[in-house]
XYZ file of C-alpha atoms in Angstrom:
705
model
C -11.177 8.644 23.541
C -14.040 8.686 26.001
C -16.069 5.551 26.702
C -19.792 5.149 27.340
C -22.266 2.339 27.870
C -25.574 3.184 26.220
C -28.949 1.475 25.981
C -30.294 2.352 22.524
C -33.865 3.590 22.611
C -34.383 4.577 18.969
C -32.751 4.605 15.549
C -33.232 8.191 14.397
C -31.522 7.773 11.030
C -29.696 4.995 9.175
C -27.949 5.533 5.868
C -29.572 3.015 3.533
C -26.452 2.659 1.380
C -23.862 2.256 4.126
C -22.995 1.783 7.802
C -23.719 5.296 9.123
C -26.544 5.770 11.614
C -27.773 8.192 14.280
C -29.032 6.519 17.464
C -30.772 7.881 20.549
C -30.134 6.260 23.911
C -29.582 6.531 27.625
C -26.110 6.215 29.134
C -25.366 4.152 32.256
C -25.285 7.503 34.105
C -28.924 8.067 33.115
C -28.230 10.837 30.593
C -29.870 11.033 27.178
C -27.256 10.806 24.412
C -27.119 10.826 20.628
C -24.629 8.475 18.960
C -23.329 8.888 15.406
C -21.024 6.645 13.361
C -20.857 3.169 11.818
C -23.843 1.933 13.809
C -26.308 0.690 11.190
C -26.034 -2.853 12.600
C -27.314 -1.747 16.043
C -31.027 -2.079 16.878
C -33.271 -0.277 19.336
C -33.233 -2.095 22.682
C -29.607 -3.203 22.424
C -26.883 -2.023 24.783
C -23.527 -0.941 23.391
C -20.113 -0.052 24.746
C -18.806 2.802 22.624
C -15.597 4.816 22.440
C -15.253 8.187 20.740
C -15.498 11.931 21.308
C -18.185 14.499 21.950
C -18.893 16.943 19.112
C -21.408 19.737 18.684
C -23.606 19.742 15.586
C -24.655 23.285 14.538
C -28.340 22.262 14.358
C -28.704 19.142 16.495
C -26.438 19.971 19.407
C -24.133 17.608 21.299
C -23.483 14.217 19.670
C -21.112 11.387 20.574
C -19.076 10.459 17.478
C -18.385 6.733 17.800
C -15.045 5.294 16.697
C -15.421 1.830 18.274
C -18.536 -0.095 19.267
C -19.212 -3.382 21.032
C -22.769 -4.694 21.104
C -23.582 -6.473 24.349
C -25.563 -9.693 24.504
C -29.273 -8.906 24.916
C -30.060 -8.389 28.600
C -33.021 -6.665 30.129
C -36.565 -6.809 28.854
C -36.241 -4.078 26.233
C -33.119 -5.602 24.693
C -34.530 -9.138 24.565
C -37.833 -7.948 23.108
C -35.975 -5.911 20.480
C -33.839 -8.906 19.584
C -36.874 -11.192 19.230
C -38.720 -8.538 17.241
C -35.836 -8.537 14.712
C -36.631 -12.176 13.841
C -38.687 -12.630 10.683
C -42.484 -12.808 11.351
C -42.158 -12.683 15.177
C -43.417 -9.116 15.577
C -43.989 -7.160 18.770
C -46.898 -9.337 19.974
C -44.990 -12.552 19.291
C -41.880 -11.275 21.076
C -43.900 -10.404 24.210
C -45.647 -13.804 24.101
C -42.330 -15.673 23.901
C -40.913 -13.763 26.877
C -44.055 -14.464 28.917
C -43.995 -18.140 27.867
C -40.343 -18.910 28.624
C -39.196 -16.156 30.941
C -36.813 -13.289 30.303
C -33.641 -15.150 31.288
C -34.457 -18.427 29.497
C -36.246 -17.411 26.289
C -33.184 -17.218 24.026
C -31.838 -20.579 25.239
C -35.264 -22.200 24.830
C -35.550 -21.064 21.236
C -31.953 -22.130 20.566
C -32.761 -25.679 21.723
C -35.626 -26.151 19.223
C -36.347 -23.081 17.067
C -39.053 -24.838 15.027
C -41.094 -25.861 18.062
C -40.616 -22.642 20.053
C -41.338 -20.230 17.218
C -44.251 -22.257 15.798
C -46.087 -21.718 19.105
C -45.846 -17.926 18.864
C -48.970 -16.091 17.648
C -48.884 -15.024 14.011
C -46.440 -17.733 12.887
C -48.252 -20.527 11.093
C -47.106 -23.316 8.772
C -46.491 -20.875 5.896
C -44.210 -18.627 7.919
C -42.342 -21.019 10.209
C -39.621 -21.859 7.675
C -38.651 -18.221 7.134
C -38.811 -17.541 10.878
C -36.502 -20.468 11.726
C -34.023 -19.464 9.009
C -34.034 -15.908 10.342
C -33.425 -17.158 13.890
C -30.574 -19.419 12.817
C -28.969 -16.626 10.828
C -29.249 -14.268 13.798
C -27.922 -16.925 16.183
C -24.883 -17.600 14.022
C -24.336 -13.896 13.503
C -24.660 -13.272 17.244
C -22.000 -15.869 17.977
C -19.664 -14.553 15.282
C -20.172 -10.974 16.445
C -19.353 -11.837 20.047
C -16.306 -13.871 18.986
C -14.943 -11.063 16.822
C -15.724 -8.326 19.342
C -13.877 -10.355 21.959
C -10.778 -10.270 19.773
C -10.847 -6.596 18.867
C -12.571 -6.816 15.485
C -15.253 -4.108 15.036
C -18.821 -5.383 15.237
C -19.719 -3.661 11.967
C -17.621 -6.229 10.078
C -19.247 -9.303 11.629
C -22.214 -9.464 9.249
C -19.960 -9.283 6.191
C -17.677 -12.010 7.537
C -20.574 -14.300 8.392
C -22.253 -13.689 5.039
C -19.052 -14.541 3.168
C -17.797 -17.499 5.227
C -21.130 -18.946 6.341
C -21.965 -21.311 9.217
C -18.985 -22.704 11.047
C -16.913 -19.634 10.355
C -15.786 -19.319 13.993
C -13.901 -22.609 13.722
C -12.492 -21.496 10.382
C -11.339 -18.181 11.824
C -9.692 -19.900 14.788
C -7.815 -22.201 12.414
C -7.017 -19.608 9.758
C -7.799 -16.023 10.828
C -6.394 -14.768 7.520
C -9.410 -16.280 5.749
C -11.136 -12.947 6.423
C -8.959 -11.368 3.720
C -11.218 -13.157 1.215
C -14.203 -11.100 2.405
C -15.003 -8.047 0.305
C -14.363 -4.823 2.182
C -12.219 -6.450 4.892
C -8.517 -5.947 4.384
C -5.406 -7.589 5.682
C -5.272 -5.218 8.680
C -8.519 -6.618 10.124
C -7.426 -10.232 9.585
C -4.050 -9.431 11.082
C -5.629 -7.839 14.155
C -7.708 -10.985 14.698
C -4.712 -13.259 14.201
C -2.608 -11.234 16.626
C -5.418 -11.312 19.189
C -5.506 -15.092 18.821
C -1.791 -15.218 19.600
C -0.118 -15.204 16.182
C 3.346 -13.587 16.626
C 4.419 -10.832 14.197
C 7.221 -12.966 12.726
C 5.070 -16.072 12.337
C 5.670 -17.798 8.987
C 1.895 -18.162 8.536
C 1.453 -14.403 8.973
C 4.217 -13.511 6.524
C 2.997 -16.096 4.000
C -0.530 -14.685 4.222
C 0.858 -11.166 3.780
C 2.782 -12.101 0.643
C -0.222 -13.830 -0.893
C -2.438 -10.885 0.005
C 0.023 -8.443 -1.586
C -0.143 -10.419 -4.840
C -3.950 -10.585 -4.739
C -4.065 -6.885 -3.997
C -1.856 -6.275 -7.035
C -4.404 -8.157 -9.160
C -7.048 -5.649 -8.071
C -4.705 -2.980 -9.484
C -4.670 -4.876 -12.802
C -1.311 -6.639 -12.453
C -0.772 -10.292 -13.419
C 2.470 -10.469 -11.426
C 4.850 -8.263 -9.462
C 8.599 -7.764 -9.778
C 10.263 -9.441 -6.812
C 11.506 -6.162 -5.345
C 8.092 -4.505 -5.610
C 6.393 -7.461 -3.931
C 8.867 -7.309 -1.038
C 8.285 -3.560 -0.695
C 4.515 -4.063 -0.578
C 4.902 -6.878 1.953
C 7.155 -4.734 4.150
C 4.576 -1.939 4.225
C 1.875 -4.464 5.018
C 3.688 -6.584 7.601
C 6.282 -4.258 9.082
C 8.869 -7.015 8.731
C 11.160 -8.372 6.045
C 9.586 -11.183 4.010
C 12.521 -12.142 1.774
C 13.278 -15.486 3.455
C 9.629 -16.550 3.415
C 9.311 -15.507 -0.244
C 12.251 -17.751 -1.077
C 10.575 -20.600 0.827
C 7.245 -20.108 -0.953
C 8.815 -19.994 -4.413
C 11.022 -23.005 -3.660
C 7.977 -25.035 -2.585
C 5.884 -23.945 -5.582
C 3.353 -22.047 -3.472
C 4.367 -18.986 -5.525
C 6.122 -18.915 -8.898
C 9.373 -17.012 -9.513
C 10.426 -16.463 -13.113
C 12.911 -13.860 -14.392
C 12.743 -11.991 -11.063
C 8.940 -11.776 -11.354
C 6.611 -13.370 -8.803
C 3.280 -14.934 -9.766
C 0.375 -16.539 -8.046
C 0.428 -20.074 -9.533
C -3.148 -19.786 -10.792
C -2.520 -16.498 -12.597
C 0.781 -17.855 -13.954
C -1.049 -20.805 -15.522
C -3.912 -18.682 -16.877
C -1.642 -16.226 -18.684
C 0.479 -18.986 -20.235
C -2.596 -20.953 -21.324
C -4.152 -17.858 -22.895
C -0.943 -17.142 -24.841
C -0.848 -20.739 -26.051
C -4.482 -20.551 -27.206
C -3.820 -17.304 -29.070
C -0.824 -18.827 -30.883
C -2.856 -21.885 -31.850
C -5.605 -19.687 -33.320
C -3.123 -17.477 -35.168
C -1.143 -20.429 -36.566
C -4.083 -22.628 -37.589
C -5.366 -22.470 -41.205
C -8.621 -20.604 -41.916
C -11.822 -22.623 -42.041
C -14.140 -20.211 -43.854
C -12.861 -20.763 -47.422
C -13.000 -24.533 -47.461
C -16.328 -24.880 -49.295
C -16.578 -24.626 -53.052
C -18.588 -21.693 -54.286
C -17.827 -19.401 -51.347
C -17.892 -15.787 -52.556
C -16.499 -13.482 -49.892
C -16.451 -10.412 -52.127
C -16.415 -6.721 -51.334
C -19.778 -5.086 -52.071
C -19.479 -2.390 -54.745
C -22.844 -0.764 -54.070
C -25.690 -0.786 -51.594
C -26.485 0.880 -48.289
C -22.911 0.513 -47.081
C -19.700 0.195 -49.070
C -16.658 -0.535 -46.883
C -13.547 1.615 -47.101
C -10.233 -0.066 -47.871
C -9.335 -0.375 -44.176
C -12.785 -1.658 -43.256
C -12.628 -4.284 -45.995
C -9.154 -5.325 -44.834
C -10.660 -5.890 -41.364
C -13.397 -8.057 -42.926
C -10.813 -9.939 -44.995
C -8.659 -10.512 -41.908
C -11.642 -12.023 -40.121
C -12.246 -14.396 -43.055
C -8.636 -15.355 -43.699
C -7.418 -15.687 -40.094
C -8.825 -17.607 -37.144
C -8.061 -14.634 -34.871
C -7.950 -10.938 -35.789
C -8.457 -7.512 -34.191
C -10.354 -4.376 -35.190
C -9.766 -1.175 -33.229
C -10.348 2.547 -33.653
C -11.788 5.665 -32.077
C -15.493 6.684 -32.184
C -16.883 7.600 -35.608
C -14.388 5.486 -37.572
C -16.885 2.787 -38.531
C -16.210 -0.198 -36.282
C -19.918 -0.998 -36.030
C -20.472 -0.753 -39.797
C -17.499 -3.066 -40.312
C -18.976 -5.631 -37.956
C -22.311 -5.346 -39.735
C -20.601 -5.894 -43.120
C -18.937 -9.046 -41.773
C -22.253 -10.289 -40.358
C -24.077 -9.706 -43.668
C -21.329 -11.337 -45.720
C -21.162 -14.368 -43.444
C -24.916 -14.848 -43.602
C -24.935 -14.544 -47.402
C -22.596 -17.538 -47.479
C -24.935 -19.481 -45.169
C -22.408 -19.429 -42.332
C -23.300 -19.038 -38.652
C -22.262 -15.898 -36.757
C -22.716 -14.796 -33.152
C -21.718 -11.690 -31.260
C -20.929 -11.171 -27.607
C -19.793 -8.460 -25.197
C -18.714 -8.433 -21.551
C -21.886 -6.638 -20.327
C -25.570 -7.224 -20.965
C -26.241 -3.658 -22.019
C -23.385 -3.694 -24.543
C -24.600 -7.034 -25.918
C -28.144 -5.742 -26.396
C -26.890 -2.627 -28.211
C -24.607 -4.785 -30.361
C -27.514 -6.972 -31.453
C -29.640 -3.938 -32.307
C -26.873 -2.346 -34.407
C -25.825 -5.457 -36.334
C -29.071 -7.409 -36.558
C -27.326 -10.572 -35.324
C -27.754 -12.656 -32.202
C -25.729 -11.162 -29.355
C -25.253 -12.146 -25.725
C -22.931 -11.602 -22.803
C -19.726 -13.621 -22.708
C -21.008 -15.471 -19.649
C -24.235 -16.468 -21.376
C -22.369 -17.535 -24.499
C -20.171 -19.801 -22.378
C -23.260 -21.085 -20.495
C -22.126 -20.142 -17.028
C -23.485 -22.437 -14.303
C -23.577 -20.863 -10.805
C -21.301 -22.702 -8.420
C -19.718 -24.734 -11.217
C -18.279 -22.305 -13.766
C -18.479 -22.200 -17.543
C -20.089 -25.187 -19.241
C -18.247 -24.403 -22.486
C -14.495 -24.909 -22.649
C -11.729 -26.833 -24.442
C -13.476 -30.168 -23.810
C -16.900 -28.898 -24.870
C -16.481 -25.827 -27.114
C -19.199 -23.533 -28.464
C -20.900 -25.719 -31.097
C -21.667 -25.017 -34.754
C -20.177 -21.546 -34.972
C -18.279 -20.149 -37.965
C -17.659 -16.551 -36.828
C -17.583 -15.061 -33.326
C -17.390 -11.270 -32.971
C -16.402 -9.979 -29.519
C -17.216 -6.293 -29.004
C -15.849 -4.097 -26.175
C -12.838 -6.427 -26.114
C -10.810 -3.823 -24.225
C -12.822 -4.908 -21.165
C -11.598 -8.518 -21.309
C -9.487 -9.463 -18.313
C -6.951 -12.277 -18.581
C -9.340 -14.671 -16.841
C -12.342 -13.906 -19.041
C -10.278 -13.925 -22.255
C -8.800 -17.310 -21.291
C -12.283 -18.765 -20.727
C -13.663 -17.277 -23.957
C -10.875 -18.202 -26.377
C -10.504 -21.591 -24.711
C -14.124 -22.368 -25.643
C -13.675 -21.589 -29.348
C -14.260 -24.613 -31.549
C -11.796 -25.952 -34.155
C -13.418 -24.150 -37.105
C -14.527 -20.870 -35.512
C -13.014 -17.535 -36.567
C -12.797 -14.836 -33.865
C -12.784 -11.061 -34.397
C -11.964 -8.952 -31.330
C -13.336 -5.405 -31.591
C -12.497 -2.674 -29.135
C -11.002 0.698 -28.350
C -7.605 0.343 -26.657
C -7.690 4.006 -25.618
C -10.493 3.340 -23.141
C -9.875 2.352 -19.528
C -8.152 -0.955 -18.917
C -10.378 -3.833 -17.734
C -11.474 -4.053 -14.111
C -9.720 -7.409 -13.707
C -6.021 -8.216 -14.177
C -4.320 -7.789 -17.542
C -4.769 -5.639 -20.657
C -5.531 -8.376 -23.160
C -6.523 -6.389 -26.242
C -3.575 -4.007 -25.932
C -1.136 -6.864 -25.297
C -2.354 -8.824 -28.309
C -1.894 -5.767 -30.528
C 1.554 -5.101 -29.023
C 2.611 -8.694 -29.692
C 2.617 -7.966 -33.431
C 1.370 -11.492 -34.066
C -2.418 -11.053 -34.292
C -3.585 -9.419 -37.581
C -4.862 -5.975 -36.597
C -6.628 -3.106 -38.370
C -6.835 0.310 -36.685
C -9.503 2.502 -38.286
C -8.573 6.202 -38.358
C -10.835 7.842 -40.947
C -13.800 9.660 -39.384
C -16.948 9.293 -41.464
C -18.560 12.532 -42.584
C -21.762 11.950 -40.640
C -19.801 11.195 -37.466
C -17.506 14.191 -38.032
C -20.534 16.488 -37.628
C -20.831 15.400 -33.992
C -19.068 17.456 -31.334
C -19.014 14.312 -29.164
C -16.886 12.534 -31.773
C -14.624 15.549 -32.275
C -14.284 16.016 -28.511
C -13.400 12.326 -28.036
C -10.657 12.533 -30.660
C -9.305 15.750 -29.158
C -9.247 14.363 -25.609
C -7.565 11.179 -26.821
C -4.845 13.375 -28.351
C -4.465 15.343 -25.101
C -6.127 18.474 -26.510
C -9.042 20.536 -25.124
C -12.367 19.440 -26.631
C -14.233 21.821 -28.947
C -17.396 23.283 -27.447
C -18.668 25.311 -30.383
C -19.885 24.339 -33.836
C -17.687 25.220 -36.811
C -20.037 24.497 -39.700
C -23.739 24.892 -40.561
C -24.340 21.118 -40.493
C -22.503 20.443 -37.246
C -24.408 18.801 -34.404
C -23.986 20.524 -31.052
C -24.260 17.429 -28.888
C -21.416 18.210 -26.460
C -21.300 20.967 -23.818
C -18.744 21.950 -21.180
C -20.233 23.969 -18.316
C -17.547 25.522 -16.146
C -18.447 25.447 -12.461
C -15.268 25.575 -10.315
C -17.201 25.792 -7.027
C -18.264 22.281 -5.879
C -21.659 23.434 -4.593
C -22.525 25.092 -7.908
C -21.308 22.073 -9.878
C -23.354 19.722 -7.686
C -26.535 21.744 -8.179
C -26.000 22.029 -11.938
C -25.346 18.305 -12.403
C -28.541 17.398 -10.563
C -30.640 20.063 -12.277
C -29.330 19.181 -15.744
C -29.961 15.455 -15.248
C -33.359 15.763 -13.570
C -34.989 18.824 -15.160
C -33.158 20.558 -17.998
C -32.242 17.660 -20.296
C -35.618 15.890 -19.928
C -37.426 19.163 -20.671
C -35.259 20.117 -23.646
C -34.754 16.700 -25.272
C -37.667 14.585 -24.029
C -35.395 12.141 -22.198
C -36.414 9.835 -19.359
C -34.172 10.984 -16.482
C -34.228 7.576 -14.792
C -33.416 5.421 -17.815
C -31.871 7.533 -20.570
C -29.545 9.906 -18.701
C -26.366 8.593 -17.098
C -24.595 10.652 -14.420
C -20.888 9.881 -13.955
C -18.325 10.847 -11.326
C -14.705 9.675 -10.988
C -14.850 9.079 -7.196
C -17.195 7.707 -4.548
C -16.551 10.132 -1.672
C -16.613 13.899 -1.369
C -19.071 16.686 -2.191
C -19.073 15.713 -5.887
C -18.749 11.986 -5.290
C -21.030 9.151 -6.343
C -22.554 8.694 -2.886
C -23.609 12.339 -2.534
C -24.965 12.525 -6.086
C -26.864 9.240 -5.705
C -28.575 10.480 -2.549
C -29.635 13.786 -4.106
C -30.695 12.328 -7.457
C -32.827 9.762 -5.675
C -34.396 12.498 -3.555
C -35.379 14.375 -6.707
C -36.405 11.394 -8.835
C -37.878 8.856 -6.411
C -38.683 10.585 -3.119
C -42.035 8.811 -2.800
C -40.873 5.288 -3.633
C -42.033 2.734 -1.069
C -39.099 1.403 1.013
C -38.154 -2.269 0.830
C -37.950 -3.695 4.341
C -34.392 -4.343 5.444
C -32.807 -3.214 2.175
C -31.348 0.149 1.086
C -33.833 0.512 -1.788
C -37.187 1.998 -2.618
C -39.517 0.747 -5.318
C -38.558 2.569 -8.498
C -34.896 3.084 -7.526
C -32.115 2.811 -10.066
C -29.611 0.112 -9.095
C -26.163 -0.999 -10.217
C -24.409 -4.282 -9.494
C -20.954 -3.699 -7.997
C -19.363 -7.105 -8.584
C -20.009 -10.263 -10.574
C -22.783 -12.364 -9.035
C -22.678 -15.525 -11.118
C -25.273 -17.287 -8.975
C -27.961 -14.772 -9.944
C -26.421 -13.970 -13.364
C -26.002 -10.292 -12.548
C -22.611 -8.973 -13.621
C -20.511 -6.069 -12.402
C -21.794 -2.785 -13.857
C -25.250 -4.048 -14.910
C -28.008 -1.551 -14.177
C -31.777 -1.403 -13.968
C -34.778 -0.506 -11.813
C -36.169 -2.022 -8.608
C -39.692 -3.148 -9.536
C -41.036 -4.664 -6.317
C -40.191 -6.306 -3.010
C -41.850 -9.481 -1.749
C -41.487 -9.546 2.049
C -43.326 -12.862 2.353
C -40.891 -14.749 0.101
C -37.990 -12.324 0.693
C -37.406 -11.620 -3.001
C -36.555 -8.393 -4.830
C -37.763 -8.074 -8.433
C -35.391 -6.194 -10.761
C -35.945 -4.948 -14.308
C -32.487 -4.932 -15.907
C -31.643 -2.469 -18.651
C -30.894 -5.373 -21.006
C -34.553 -6.441 -20.760
C -34.243 -9.272 -18.240
C -36.452 -9.523 -15.154
C -34.692 -11.110 -12.170
C -35.954 -12.111 -8.734
C -33.109 -11.929 -6.212
C -33.340 -13.165 -2.585
C -33.060 -10.356 -0.060
C -29.888 -11.919 1.341
C -28.353 -11.850 -2.145
C -28.839 -8.096 -2.627
C -25.808 -6.893 -0.665
C -23.829 -6.389 -3.898
C -26.432 -3.984 -5.282
C -26.258 -0.246 -4.701
C -27.997 2.889 -5.930
C -27.363 3.513 -9.621
C -28.471 7.074 -10.321
C -24.781 8.031 -10.532
C -22.013 5.593 -11.512
C -18.240 5.587 -11.550
C -16.707 5.878 -14.999
C -15.009 2.511 -14.496
C -18.350 0.845 -13.749
C -20.032 2.482 -16.739
C -17.466 1.096 -19.179
C -19.112 -1.150 -21.749
C -22.478 0.583 -21.565
C -23.933 3.647 -23.253
C -26.883 5.951 -22.627
C -28.615 8.467 -24.836
C -27.232 11.265 -22.644
C -24.299 11.493 -20.223
C -23.677 14.139 -17.551
C -20.135 13.877 -16.171
C -18.716 15.908 -13.298
C -15.002 16.759 -13.081
C -13.451 18.474 -10.078
C -9.938 19.280 -8.932
C -10.824 17.162 -5.880
C -10.837 14.170 -8.263
C -7.186 14.805 -9.178
C -5.892 11.443 -7.977
C -8.208 9.657 -10.449
C -8.039 11.976 -13.435
C -6.396 10.569 -16.555
C -6.919 11.121 -20.250
C -8.425 7.684 -20.826
C -10.812 8.124 -17.876
C -12.255 11.356 -19.324
C -12.301 9.809 -22.808
C -14.121 6.698 -21.576
C -16.724 8.754 -19.704
C -17.414 10.974 -22.700
C -17.793 8.051 -25.110
C -20.575 6.527 -22.970
C -22.856 9.128 -24.612
C -24.821 8.177 -27.722
C -26.617 11.448 -28.486
C -25.676 14.087 -25.913
C -22.798 14.706 -23.485
C -22.395 17.391 -20.824
C -19.298 17.896 -18.674
C -19.821 20.054 -15.590
C -16.999 21.215 -13.394
C -13.573 22.759 -13.153
C -11.552 23.480 -16.290
C -8.412 22.785 -14.236
C -9.645 19.244 -13.602
C -10.111 18.640 -17.311
C -6.593 19.965 -17.967
C -5.208 17.607 -15.289
C -6.822 14.650 -17.023
C -5.538 15.682 -20.449
C -1.951 15.922 -19.165
C -1.945 12.378 -17.743
C -2.055 10.013 -20.706
C -2.799 6.880 -18.689
C -2.828 5.454 -15.223
C 0.115 3.360 -14.018
C 1.192 0.620 -16.395
C 0.206 -2.952 -15.621
C 2.637 -5.784 -15.034
C 1.677 -8.322 -17.707
C 3.647 -10.618 -19.995
C 0.986 -11.758 -22.458
C 2.486 -9.768 -25.345
C 5.905 -11.380 -24.847
C 4.429 -14.864 -24.444
C 2.383 -14.545 -27.643
C 5.307 -13.085 -29.576
C 7.372 -16.082 -28.486
């Protein structure tokens, strides 16, 4: 690699959704240079030491592609002015005034000594603005110190903001004491923490390093959906991670109780306890007598006429829910799960019993309420989640006054969420879990619905009969075919059939990309009267690549919201679609929830969001880092929600992700219209792979006893 020192004169381009930027500057040799790479954290006026290689862009000429960057402390008038200008409310005039007032060499130290006094004196900062200015200065000061500390120990500067945001003030002391704490920061893996620890003098065979590696390997397995790992597999993962044998340390950790070893399987103690507690709760619900038939005069009878008459299997599902404290209803699209839930709701209400419904996502809960006519909420709202404290409802204070609880989209329940939910069920509440086990497994660890069915203990009804109205839909027929590993039908076979599913073969990525965007933005809205921003969902299996989520998001935004006003300091424009990429309990915005950016308030640093479930939220700017553009979503993130129309792209480049249940899940997000664009070979790949790798769980065995 070549090395340069560059004073940045301008930010020519910064990717709003990531770290990439193009900077203009002058090298220490006096030459004008263009830098490209993960440089979005660098400001005009700063000086950087960079390492990389020269490359020639076909349109823009010579560019220096940066692999490593170190931002120098502000020195020189331009750098100091740029740094001061980055502080909230200081502005260009205020920055110049502060330098004149305190001198170029002393201004940063003077403000550090008393930020309130020094910044209050600057023009343009009055009593209303001083609080935000001081907070901005303190954040920048802490970040500056963390950045310099990490850069001095070989950690890239681009990670400093994420580490500071996650660990907060005082994180330097924390990192010096436990450098492996950085593994808790999203997007920063063990390799970065290990590099810091090694730079601080931690030897490769240090017990603390090996212990951290073993714990990280188990946590990493949880992100793959596992609740534990076989001992041999854990040691293999640790060896790849650490480059050294961890067997002795694993024995030490299990002997001390720091990890749990049972039947040659290794558990994190917390996950071990959660899975056992969940199994115990399930057994208690299954074994306890029903509470719904205790009153005289109850008439839980099958309706013989009316708008909806249940089939035998549907009525058995209703009867199970009445006669058992815990039961399961599953089945493919078009088999009547929703009608069965509605029949249970109506029957329960006729008997003057209370019923509530819930789902893991806000959008699914809203749809559930509309379809059944009953009160529905997210699981978190049902359990009265309190940010920073957890669920208010639990074994000591269960959900009050509830006779029947129906949980839809139960295939999305992780072990943790299922444990919290069933643990909060009162002593007389009956629970019906409803879901499709052929969809993707939950994002979190476990496969609760599938395990409970496999246990053979929980009364279960699987609906298989497709209702005549549903059978007219090509979406329903395609879903059943894909679930069976067969090519989906693309043509109608009867005069009453509904052609609501299309497969458009476009093997070339460029042609597929153009068709996806044109279909979602122009053709479907024109032909069906759909709102392209709110009623059409674009799905892709992967984030990167020419047909990935990032590329599609950028182009769809360009076509749908090119004139939206930018929000200062955030990767959004007013009118942008957004999606939440992880659970944010503090602001009650869960992973996968979507909506529209309504406005940005620079004075109070708040972003106003209109969620698709009807809520309006105001999120602090510094709490928006888990939001990203939501014009195109991953199929995993879309699970639990539905849109009137779905456009899904499938490419051979997605091969590593393609499975039958992934394609099936994407298709079944569509309510009225589904279009698959792409390579027929990619679809065939997905059909041949029935499922992704199996998950290491033991819930079924624990429940079965």
